[in-house]
mmCIF file of C-alpha atoms and ligand atoms in Angstrom:
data_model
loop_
_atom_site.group_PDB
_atom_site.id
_atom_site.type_symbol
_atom_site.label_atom_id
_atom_site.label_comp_id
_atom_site.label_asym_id
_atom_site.label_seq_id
_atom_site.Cartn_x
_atom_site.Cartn_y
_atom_site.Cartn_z
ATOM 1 C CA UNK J 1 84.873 -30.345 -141.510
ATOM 2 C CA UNK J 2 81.908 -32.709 -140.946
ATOM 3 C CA UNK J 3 78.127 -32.059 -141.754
ATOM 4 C CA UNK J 4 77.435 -31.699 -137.641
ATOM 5 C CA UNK J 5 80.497 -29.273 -137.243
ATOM 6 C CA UNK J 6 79.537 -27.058 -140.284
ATOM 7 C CA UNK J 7 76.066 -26.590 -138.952
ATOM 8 C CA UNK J 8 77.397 -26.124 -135.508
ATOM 9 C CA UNK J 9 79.896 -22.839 -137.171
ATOM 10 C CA UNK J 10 76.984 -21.150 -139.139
ATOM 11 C CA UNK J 11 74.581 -21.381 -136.153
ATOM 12 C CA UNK J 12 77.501 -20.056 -133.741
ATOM 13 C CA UNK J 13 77.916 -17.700 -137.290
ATOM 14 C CA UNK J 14 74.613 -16.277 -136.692
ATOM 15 C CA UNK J 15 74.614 -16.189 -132.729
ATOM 16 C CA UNK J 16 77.366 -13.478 -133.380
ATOM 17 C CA UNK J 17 75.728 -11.194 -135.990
ATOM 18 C CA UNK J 18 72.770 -10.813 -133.748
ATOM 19 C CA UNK J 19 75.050 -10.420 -130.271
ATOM 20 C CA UNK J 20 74.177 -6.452 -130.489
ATOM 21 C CA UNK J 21 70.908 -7.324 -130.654
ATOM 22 C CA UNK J 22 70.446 -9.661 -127.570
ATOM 23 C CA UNK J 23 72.533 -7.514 -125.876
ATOM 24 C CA UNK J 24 70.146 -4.913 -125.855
ATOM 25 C CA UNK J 25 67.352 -8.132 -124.722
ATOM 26 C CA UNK J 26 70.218 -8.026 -121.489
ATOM 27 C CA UNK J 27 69.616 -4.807 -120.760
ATOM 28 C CA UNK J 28 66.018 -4.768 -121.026
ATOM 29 C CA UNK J 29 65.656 -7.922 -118.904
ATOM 30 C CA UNK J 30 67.851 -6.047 -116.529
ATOM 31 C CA UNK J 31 65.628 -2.922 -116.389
ATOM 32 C CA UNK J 32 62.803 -4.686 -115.659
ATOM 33 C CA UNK J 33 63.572 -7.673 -113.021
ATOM 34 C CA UNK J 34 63.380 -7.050 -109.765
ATOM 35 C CA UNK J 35 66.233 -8.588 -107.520
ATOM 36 C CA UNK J 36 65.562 -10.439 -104.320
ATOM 37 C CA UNK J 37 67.254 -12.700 -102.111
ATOM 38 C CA UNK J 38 66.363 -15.885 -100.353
ATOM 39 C CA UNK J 39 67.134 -14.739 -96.786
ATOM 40 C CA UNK J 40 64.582 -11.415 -97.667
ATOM 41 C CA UNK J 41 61.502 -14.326 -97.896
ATOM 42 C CA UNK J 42 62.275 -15.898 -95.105
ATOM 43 C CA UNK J 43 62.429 -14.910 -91.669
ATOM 44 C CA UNK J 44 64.695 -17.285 -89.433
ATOM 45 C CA UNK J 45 62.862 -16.052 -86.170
ATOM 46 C CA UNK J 46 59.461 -17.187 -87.946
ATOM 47 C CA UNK J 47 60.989 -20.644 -88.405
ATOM 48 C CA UNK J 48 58.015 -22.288 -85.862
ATOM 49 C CA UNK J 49 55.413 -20.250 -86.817
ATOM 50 C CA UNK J 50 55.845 -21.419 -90.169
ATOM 51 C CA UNK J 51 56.415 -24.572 -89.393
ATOM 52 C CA UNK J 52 53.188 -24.736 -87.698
ATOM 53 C CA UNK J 53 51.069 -22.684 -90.816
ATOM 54 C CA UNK J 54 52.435 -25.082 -93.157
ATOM 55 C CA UNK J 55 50.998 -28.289 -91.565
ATOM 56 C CA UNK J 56 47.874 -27.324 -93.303
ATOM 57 C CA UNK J 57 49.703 -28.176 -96.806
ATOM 58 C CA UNK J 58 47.953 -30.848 -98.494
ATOM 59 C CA UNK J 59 49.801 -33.983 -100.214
ATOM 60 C CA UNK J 60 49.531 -32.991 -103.360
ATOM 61 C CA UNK J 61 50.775 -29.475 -103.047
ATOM 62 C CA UNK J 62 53.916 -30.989 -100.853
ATOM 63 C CA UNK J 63 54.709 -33.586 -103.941
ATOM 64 C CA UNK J 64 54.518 -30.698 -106.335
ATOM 65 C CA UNK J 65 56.847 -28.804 -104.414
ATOM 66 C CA UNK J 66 59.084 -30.969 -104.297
ATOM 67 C CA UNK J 67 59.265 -31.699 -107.931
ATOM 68 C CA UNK J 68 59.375 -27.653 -108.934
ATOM 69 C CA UNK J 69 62.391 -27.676 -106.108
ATOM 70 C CA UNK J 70 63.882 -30.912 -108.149
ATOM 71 C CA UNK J 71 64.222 -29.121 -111.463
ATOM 72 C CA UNK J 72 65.313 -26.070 -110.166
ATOM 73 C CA UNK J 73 67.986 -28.110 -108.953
ATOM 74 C CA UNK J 74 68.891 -29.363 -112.303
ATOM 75 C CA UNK J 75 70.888 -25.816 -112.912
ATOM 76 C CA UNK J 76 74.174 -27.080 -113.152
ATOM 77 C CA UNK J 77 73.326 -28.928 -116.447
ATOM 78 C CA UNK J 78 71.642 -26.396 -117.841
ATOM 79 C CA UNK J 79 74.753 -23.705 -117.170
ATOM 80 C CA UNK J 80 77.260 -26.302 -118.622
ATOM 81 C CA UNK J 81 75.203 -26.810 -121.766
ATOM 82 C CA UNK J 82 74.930 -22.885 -122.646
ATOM 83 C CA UNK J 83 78.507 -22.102 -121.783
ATOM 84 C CA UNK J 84 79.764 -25.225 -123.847
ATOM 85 C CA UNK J 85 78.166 -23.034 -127.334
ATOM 86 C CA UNK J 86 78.506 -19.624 -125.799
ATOM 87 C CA UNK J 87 81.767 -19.599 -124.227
ATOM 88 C CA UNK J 88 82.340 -16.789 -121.797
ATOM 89 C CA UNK J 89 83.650 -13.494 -123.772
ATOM 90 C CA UNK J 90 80.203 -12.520 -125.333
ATOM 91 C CA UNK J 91 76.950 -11.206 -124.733
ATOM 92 C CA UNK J 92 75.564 -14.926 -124.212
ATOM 93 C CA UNK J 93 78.402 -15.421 -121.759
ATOM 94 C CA UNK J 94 77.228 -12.619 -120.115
ATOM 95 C CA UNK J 95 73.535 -13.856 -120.035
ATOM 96 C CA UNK J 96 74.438 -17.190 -118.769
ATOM 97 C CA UNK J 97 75.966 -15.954 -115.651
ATOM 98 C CA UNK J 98 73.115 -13.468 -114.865
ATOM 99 C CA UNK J 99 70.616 -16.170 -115.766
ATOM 100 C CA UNK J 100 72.453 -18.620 -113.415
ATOM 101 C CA UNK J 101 72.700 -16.252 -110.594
ATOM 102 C CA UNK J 102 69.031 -15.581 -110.438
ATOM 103 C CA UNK J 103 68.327 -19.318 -111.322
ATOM 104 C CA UNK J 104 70.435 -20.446 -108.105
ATOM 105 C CA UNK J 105 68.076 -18.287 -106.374
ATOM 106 C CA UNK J 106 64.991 -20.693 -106.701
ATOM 107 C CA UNK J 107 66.884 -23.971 -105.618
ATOM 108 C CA UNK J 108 68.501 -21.961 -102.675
ATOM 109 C CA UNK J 109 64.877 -20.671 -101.454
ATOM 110 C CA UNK J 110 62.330 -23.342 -102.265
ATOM 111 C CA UNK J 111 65.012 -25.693 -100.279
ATOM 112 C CA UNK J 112 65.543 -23.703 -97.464
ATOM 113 C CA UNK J 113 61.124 -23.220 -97.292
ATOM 114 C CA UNK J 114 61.371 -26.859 -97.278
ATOM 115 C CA UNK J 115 63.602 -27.103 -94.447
ATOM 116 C CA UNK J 116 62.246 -24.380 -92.383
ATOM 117 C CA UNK J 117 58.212 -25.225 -93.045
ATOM 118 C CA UNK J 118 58.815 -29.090 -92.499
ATOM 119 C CA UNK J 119 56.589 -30.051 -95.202
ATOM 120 C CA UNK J 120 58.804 -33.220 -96.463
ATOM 121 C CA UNK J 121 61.698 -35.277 -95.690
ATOM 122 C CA UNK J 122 64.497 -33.096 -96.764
ATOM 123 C CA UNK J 123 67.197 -36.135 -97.057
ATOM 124 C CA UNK J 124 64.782 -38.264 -98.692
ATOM 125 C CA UNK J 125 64.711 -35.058 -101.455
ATOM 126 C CA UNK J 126 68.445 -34.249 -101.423
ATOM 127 C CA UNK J 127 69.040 -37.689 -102.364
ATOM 128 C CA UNK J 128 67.354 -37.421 -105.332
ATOM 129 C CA UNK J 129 69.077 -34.123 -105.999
ATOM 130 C CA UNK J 130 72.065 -36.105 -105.738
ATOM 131 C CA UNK J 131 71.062 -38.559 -108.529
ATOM 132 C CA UNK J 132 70.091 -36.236 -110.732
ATOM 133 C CA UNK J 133 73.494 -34.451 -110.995
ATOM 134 C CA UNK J 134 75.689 -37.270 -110.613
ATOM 135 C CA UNK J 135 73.560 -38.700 -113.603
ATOM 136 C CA UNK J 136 74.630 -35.998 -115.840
ATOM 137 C CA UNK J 137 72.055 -34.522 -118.448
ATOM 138 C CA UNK J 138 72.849 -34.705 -121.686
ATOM 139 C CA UNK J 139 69.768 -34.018 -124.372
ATOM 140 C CA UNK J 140 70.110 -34.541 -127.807
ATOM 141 C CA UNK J 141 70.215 -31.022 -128.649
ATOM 142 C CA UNK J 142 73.729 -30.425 -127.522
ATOM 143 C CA UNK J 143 75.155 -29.651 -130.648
ATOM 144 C CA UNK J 144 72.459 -27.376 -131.788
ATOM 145 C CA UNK J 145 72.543 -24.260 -130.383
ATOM 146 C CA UNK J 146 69.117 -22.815 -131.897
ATOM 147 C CA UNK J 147 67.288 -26.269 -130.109
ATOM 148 C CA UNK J 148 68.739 -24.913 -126.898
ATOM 149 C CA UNK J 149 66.948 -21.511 -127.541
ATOM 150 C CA UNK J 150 64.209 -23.188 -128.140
ATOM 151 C CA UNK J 151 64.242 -25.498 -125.611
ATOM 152 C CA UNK J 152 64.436 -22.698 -123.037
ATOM 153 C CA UNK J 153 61.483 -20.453 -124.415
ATOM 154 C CA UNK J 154 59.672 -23.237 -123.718
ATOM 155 C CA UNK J 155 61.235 -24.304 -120.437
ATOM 156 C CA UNK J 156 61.060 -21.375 -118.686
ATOM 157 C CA UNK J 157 57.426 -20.600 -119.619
ATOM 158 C CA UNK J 158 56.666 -24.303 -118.179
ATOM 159 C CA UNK J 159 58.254 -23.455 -114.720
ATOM 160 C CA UNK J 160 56.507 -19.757 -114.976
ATOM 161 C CA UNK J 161 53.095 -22.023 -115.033
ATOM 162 C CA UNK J 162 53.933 -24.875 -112.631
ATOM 163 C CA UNK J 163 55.590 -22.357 -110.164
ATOM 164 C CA UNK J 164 52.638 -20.044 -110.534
ATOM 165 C CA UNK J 165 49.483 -23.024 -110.100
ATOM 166 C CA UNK J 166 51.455 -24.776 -107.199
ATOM 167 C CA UNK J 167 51.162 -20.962 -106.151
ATOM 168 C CA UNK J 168 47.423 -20.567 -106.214
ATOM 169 C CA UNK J 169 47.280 -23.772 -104.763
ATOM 170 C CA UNK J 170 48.940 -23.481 -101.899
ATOM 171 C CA UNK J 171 47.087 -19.612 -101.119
ATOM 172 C CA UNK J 172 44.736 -20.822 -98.938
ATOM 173 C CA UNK J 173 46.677 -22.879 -96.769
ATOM 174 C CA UNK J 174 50.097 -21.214 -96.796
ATOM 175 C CA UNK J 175 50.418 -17.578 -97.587
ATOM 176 C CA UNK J 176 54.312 -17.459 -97.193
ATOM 177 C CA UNK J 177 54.781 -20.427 -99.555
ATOM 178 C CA UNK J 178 52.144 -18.412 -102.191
ATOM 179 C CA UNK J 179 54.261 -15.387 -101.824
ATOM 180 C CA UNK J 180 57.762 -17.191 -102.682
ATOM 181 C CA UNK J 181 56.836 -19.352 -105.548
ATOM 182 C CA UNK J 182 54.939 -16.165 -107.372
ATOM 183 C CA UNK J 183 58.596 -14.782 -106.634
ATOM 184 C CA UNK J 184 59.819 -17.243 -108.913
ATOM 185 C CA UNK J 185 57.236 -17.560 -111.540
ATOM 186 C CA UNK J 186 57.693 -13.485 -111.971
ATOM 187 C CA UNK J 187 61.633 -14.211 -112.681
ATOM 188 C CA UNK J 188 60.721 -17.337 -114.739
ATOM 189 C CA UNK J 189 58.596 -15.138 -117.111
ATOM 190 C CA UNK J 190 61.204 -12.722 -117.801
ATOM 191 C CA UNK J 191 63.747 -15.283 -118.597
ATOM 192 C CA UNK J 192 60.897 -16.711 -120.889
ATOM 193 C CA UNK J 193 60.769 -13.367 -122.635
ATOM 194 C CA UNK J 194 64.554 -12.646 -122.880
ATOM 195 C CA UNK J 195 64.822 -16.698 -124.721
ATOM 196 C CA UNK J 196 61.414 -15.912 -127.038
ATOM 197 C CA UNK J 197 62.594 -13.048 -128.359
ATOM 198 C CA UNK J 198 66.251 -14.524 -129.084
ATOM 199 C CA UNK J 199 64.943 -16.955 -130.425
ATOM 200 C CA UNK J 200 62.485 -14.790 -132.543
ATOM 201 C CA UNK J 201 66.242 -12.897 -133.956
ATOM 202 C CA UNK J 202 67.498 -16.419 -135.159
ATOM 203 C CA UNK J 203 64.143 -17.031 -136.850
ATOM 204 C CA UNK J 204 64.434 -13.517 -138.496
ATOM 205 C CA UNK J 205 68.346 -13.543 -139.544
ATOM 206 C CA UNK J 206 68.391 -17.822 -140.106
ATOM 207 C CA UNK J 207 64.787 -19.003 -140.897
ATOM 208 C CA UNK J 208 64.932 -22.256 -142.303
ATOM 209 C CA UNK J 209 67.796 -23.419 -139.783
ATOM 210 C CA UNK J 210 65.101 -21.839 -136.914
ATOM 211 C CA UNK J 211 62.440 -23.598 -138.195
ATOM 212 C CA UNK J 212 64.019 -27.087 -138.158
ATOM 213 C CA UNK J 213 65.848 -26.381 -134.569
ATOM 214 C CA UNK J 214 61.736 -25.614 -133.539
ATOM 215 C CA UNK J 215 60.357 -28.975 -135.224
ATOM 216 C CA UNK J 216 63.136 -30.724 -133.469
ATOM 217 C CA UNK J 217 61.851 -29.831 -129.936
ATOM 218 C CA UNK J 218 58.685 -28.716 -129.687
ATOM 219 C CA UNK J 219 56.656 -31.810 -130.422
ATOM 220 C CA UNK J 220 57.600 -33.566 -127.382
ATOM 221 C CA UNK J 221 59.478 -31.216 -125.083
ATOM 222 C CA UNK J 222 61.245 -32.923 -122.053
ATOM 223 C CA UNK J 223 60.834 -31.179 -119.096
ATOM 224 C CA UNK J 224 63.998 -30.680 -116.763
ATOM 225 C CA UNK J 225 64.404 -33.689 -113.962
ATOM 226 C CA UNK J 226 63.156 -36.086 -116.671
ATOM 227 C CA UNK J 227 66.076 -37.846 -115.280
ATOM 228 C CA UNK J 228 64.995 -37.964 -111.933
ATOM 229 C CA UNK J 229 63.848 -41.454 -110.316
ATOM 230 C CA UNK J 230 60.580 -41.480 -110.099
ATOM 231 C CA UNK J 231 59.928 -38.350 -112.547
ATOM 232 C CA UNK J 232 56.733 -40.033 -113.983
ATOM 233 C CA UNK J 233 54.860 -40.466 -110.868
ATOM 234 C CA UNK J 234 55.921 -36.780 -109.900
ATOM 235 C CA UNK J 235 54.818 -35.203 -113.233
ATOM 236 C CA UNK J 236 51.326 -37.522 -113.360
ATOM 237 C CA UNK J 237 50.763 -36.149 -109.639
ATOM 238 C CA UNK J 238 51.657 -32.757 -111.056
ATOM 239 C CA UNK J 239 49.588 -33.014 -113.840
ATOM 240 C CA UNK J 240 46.060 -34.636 -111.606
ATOM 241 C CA UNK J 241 46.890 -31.641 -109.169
ATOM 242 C CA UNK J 242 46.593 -29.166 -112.307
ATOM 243 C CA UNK J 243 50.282 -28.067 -111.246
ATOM 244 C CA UNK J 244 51.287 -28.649 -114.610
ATOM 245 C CA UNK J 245 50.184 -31.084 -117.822
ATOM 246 C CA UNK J 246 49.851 -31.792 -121.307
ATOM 247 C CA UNK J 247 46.837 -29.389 -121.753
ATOM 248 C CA UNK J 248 49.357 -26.377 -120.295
ATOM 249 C CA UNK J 249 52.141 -27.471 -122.734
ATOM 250 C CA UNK J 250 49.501 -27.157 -125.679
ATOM 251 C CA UNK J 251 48.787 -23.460 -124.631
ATOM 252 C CA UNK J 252 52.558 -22.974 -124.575
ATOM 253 C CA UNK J 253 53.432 -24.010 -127.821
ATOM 254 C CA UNK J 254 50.041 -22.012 -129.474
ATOM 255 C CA UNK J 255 51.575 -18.459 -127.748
ATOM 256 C CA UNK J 256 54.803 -19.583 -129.147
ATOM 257 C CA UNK J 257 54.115 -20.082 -132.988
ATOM 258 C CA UNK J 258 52.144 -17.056 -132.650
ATOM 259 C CA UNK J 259 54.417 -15.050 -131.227
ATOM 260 C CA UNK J 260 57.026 -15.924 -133.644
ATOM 261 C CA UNK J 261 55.148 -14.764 -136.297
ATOM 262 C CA UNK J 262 55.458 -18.856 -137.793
ATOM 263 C CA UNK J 263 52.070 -18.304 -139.871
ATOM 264 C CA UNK J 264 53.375 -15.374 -141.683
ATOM 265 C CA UNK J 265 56.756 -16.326 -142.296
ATOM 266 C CA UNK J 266 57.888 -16.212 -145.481
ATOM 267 C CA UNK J 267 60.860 -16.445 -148.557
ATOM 268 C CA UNK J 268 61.111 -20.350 -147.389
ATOM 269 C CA UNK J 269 62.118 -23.173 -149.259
ATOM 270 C CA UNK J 270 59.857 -26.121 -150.296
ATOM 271 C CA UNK J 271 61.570 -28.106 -147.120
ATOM 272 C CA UNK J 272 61.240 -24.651 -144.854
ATOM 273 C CA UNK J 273 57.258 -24.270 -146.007
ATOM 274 C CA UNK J 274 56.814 -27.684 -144.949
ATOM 275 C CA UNK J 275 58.267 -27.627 -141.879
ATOM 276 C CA UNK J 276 56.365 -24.340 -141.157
ATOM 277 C CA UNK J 277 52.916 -26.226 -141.992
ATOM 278 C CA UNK J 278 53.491 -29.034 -139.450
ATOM 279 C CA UNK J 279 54.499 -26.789 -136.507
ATOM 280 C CA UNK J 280 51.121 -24.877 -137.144
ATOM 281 C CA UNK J 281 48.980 -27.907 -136.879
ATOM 282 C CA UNK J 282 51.133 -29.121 -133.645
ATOM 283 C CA UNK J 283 49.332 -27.116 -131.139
ATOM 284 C CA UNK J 284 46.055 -28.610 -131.842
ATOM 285 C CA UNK J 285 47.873 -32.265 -132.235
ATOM 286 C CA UNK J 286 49.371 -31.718 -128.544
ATOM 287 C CA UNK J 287 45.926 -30.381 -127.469
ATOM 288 C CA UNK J 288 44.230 -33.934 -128.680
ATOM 289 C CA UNK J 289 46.659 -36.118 -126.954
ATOM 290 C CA UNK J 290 46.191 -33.847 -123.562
ATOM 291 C CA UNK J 291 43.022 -34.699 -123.743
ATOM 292 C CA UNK J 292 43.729 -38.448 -124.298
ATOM 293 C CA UNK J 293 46.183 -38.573 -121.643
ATOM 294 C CA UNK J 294 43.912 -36.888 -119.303
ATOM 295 C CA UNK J 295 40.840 -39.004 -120.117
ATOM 296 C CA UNK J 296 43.430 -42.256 -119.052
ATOM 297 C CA UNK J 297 44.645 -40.732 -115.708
ATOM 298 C CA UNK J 298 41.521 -39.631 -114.122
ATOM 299 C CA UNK J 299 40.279 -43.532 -114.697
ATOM 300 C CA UNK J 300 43.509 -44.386 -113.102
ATOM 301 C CA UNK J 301 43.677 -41.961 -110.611
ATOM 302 C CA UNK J 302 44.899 -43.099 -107.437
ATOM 303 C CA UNK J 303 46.852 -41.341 -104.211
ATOM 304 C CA UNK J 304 50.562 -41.345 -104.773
ATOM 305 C CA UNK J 305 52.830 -42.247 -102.075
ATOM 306 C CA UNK J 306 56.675 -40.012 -102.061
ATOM 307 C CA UNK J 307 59.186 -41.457 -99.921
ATOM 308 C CA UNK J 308 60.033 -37.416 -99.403
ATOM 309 C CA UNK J 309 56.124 -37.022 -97.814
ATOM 310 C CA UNK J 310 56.013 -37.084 -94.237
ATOM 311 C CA UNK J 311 53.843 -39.814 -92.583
ATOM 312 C CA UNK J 312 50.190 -39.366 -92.361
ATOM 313 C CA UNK J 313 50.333 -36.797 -95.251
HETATM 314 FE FE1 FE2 T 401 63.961 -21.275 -112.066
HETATM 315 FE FE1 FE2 T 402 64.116 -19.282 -115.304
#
């Protein structure tokens, strides 16, 4: 058996002594989310009216939408890559079809908003849609389960923020718009929690191996769509909007290592302590470069142009 397989079996190892565990995380998540459908936020007879409301939405709102919408689209990928470790007879198989069922939910309704509110050029959106799946998405932490826990304690807190700002933004324009995306951000948070405290188990039962899945993603932590054409223009319009940047990402990764407990952990190896000293000083190492990346875009800050805005926006 290979090096990569061996580590592969004694994570998967470990993701099955702690199954009784997470399921009980199911069931919690489960008690405490609160279901909704797209058709329930939108009202077809209110089509016009909205339509009309929604003209108010400035630019930079629209372009943010559109790039929440974009990764939410991404959810294909992101089912493929947990089934592939997870499989479908277990508690994680269970998971991934509940998470994907009330993922599907945020495509379907930010999509049809976009549609019914006429705030962008749908095809112009769909395309890139398009790209993005046919592209494929295929991170390097495929064949390291514990990365993909981390990964998506940190994902899903991301999309809670961007989902929730673009929110706030768009309140005093477009109350129906406000109302969906803190929808979204509500589920995002609980899927945040159910991932945090998984991972929080593997950290507990597998520490070292936790440790260097956590090194291995959170210093630079690609957001979902990375793949899209024209992602850096969306995220840089995202981040000058205050929809989501660099200085939110720091805050993420602080609440993580403290939630975890990273300070205090303990019974490590030389390798394990070290790894455990350079997470702690990442937070304020992230927090510097925000600041350096935001000190360079507001000197180059300039109106973007989306071929998915409408004219005159
Ligand atoms: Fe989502
Ligand atoms: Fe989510």
């Amino acid at each position: 058996m290979s090096q990569q397989n061996t580590h592969l079996s004694q994570q998967l190892g470990v993701f099955s002594e702690i199954s009784s565990q997470v399921e009980k995380l199911i069931e919690r998540h489960k008690a405490d989310r609160k279901l909704w459908y797209p058709s329930e936020l939108l009202d077809v007879e209110e089509r016009e009216e909205l339509a009309q409301q929604a003209q108010a939405l400035p630019g930079a709102v629209r372009a943010g939408l559109a790039l929440n919408l974009l990764t939410e689209e991404g959810l294909p990928h992101f089912h493929r890559l947990i089934a592939q470790h997870t499989g479908q007879d277990s508690a994680w198989g269970y998971w991934n079809n509940l998470w994907t069922a009330e993922e599907d939910r945020h495509g379907v309704v930010l999509h049809d908003y976009v549609r019914d509110a006429k705030v962008l050029d749908l095809l112009a959106l769909e395309k890139l849609q398009y790209q993005y799946l046919e592209a494929g998405f295929d991170p390097d932490w495929k064949q390291d389960p514990y990365r993909l826990v981390a990964y998506t304690s940190l994902q899903e807190k991301a999309t809670q923020f961007s989902h929730a700002n673009l929110a706030r933004l768009a309140a005093p324009h477009e109350p129906k718009l406000q109302h969906i995306l803190s929808r979204v951000a509500a589920d995002e948070a609980r899927h945040h929690r159910f991932y945090r405290d998984t991972f929080a188990l593997l950290l507990e039962a597998d520490p070292e191996r936790a440790l260097q899945a956590a090194w291995a993603v959170m210093p630079k932590m690609a957001m979902p769509g990375h793949t899209i054409p024209g992602f850096r223009e969306l995220a840089d319009s995202a981040h000058q909007a205050g929809i989501y940047g660099p200085h939110d990402y720091a805050v993420i990764v602080r609440e993580l290592l403290g939630c975890w407990g990273i300070a205090a952990a303990r019974g490590l190896s030389h390798r394990g302590e070290q790894l455990r000293e350079k997470l702690l000083l990442l937070p304020e190492r992230i927090q510097k470069l925000a600041d350096l990346v935001t000190r360079r875009k507001t000197q180059s800050a300039g109106p973007q142009n989306f071929d998915f805005l409408p004219e005159g926006v």
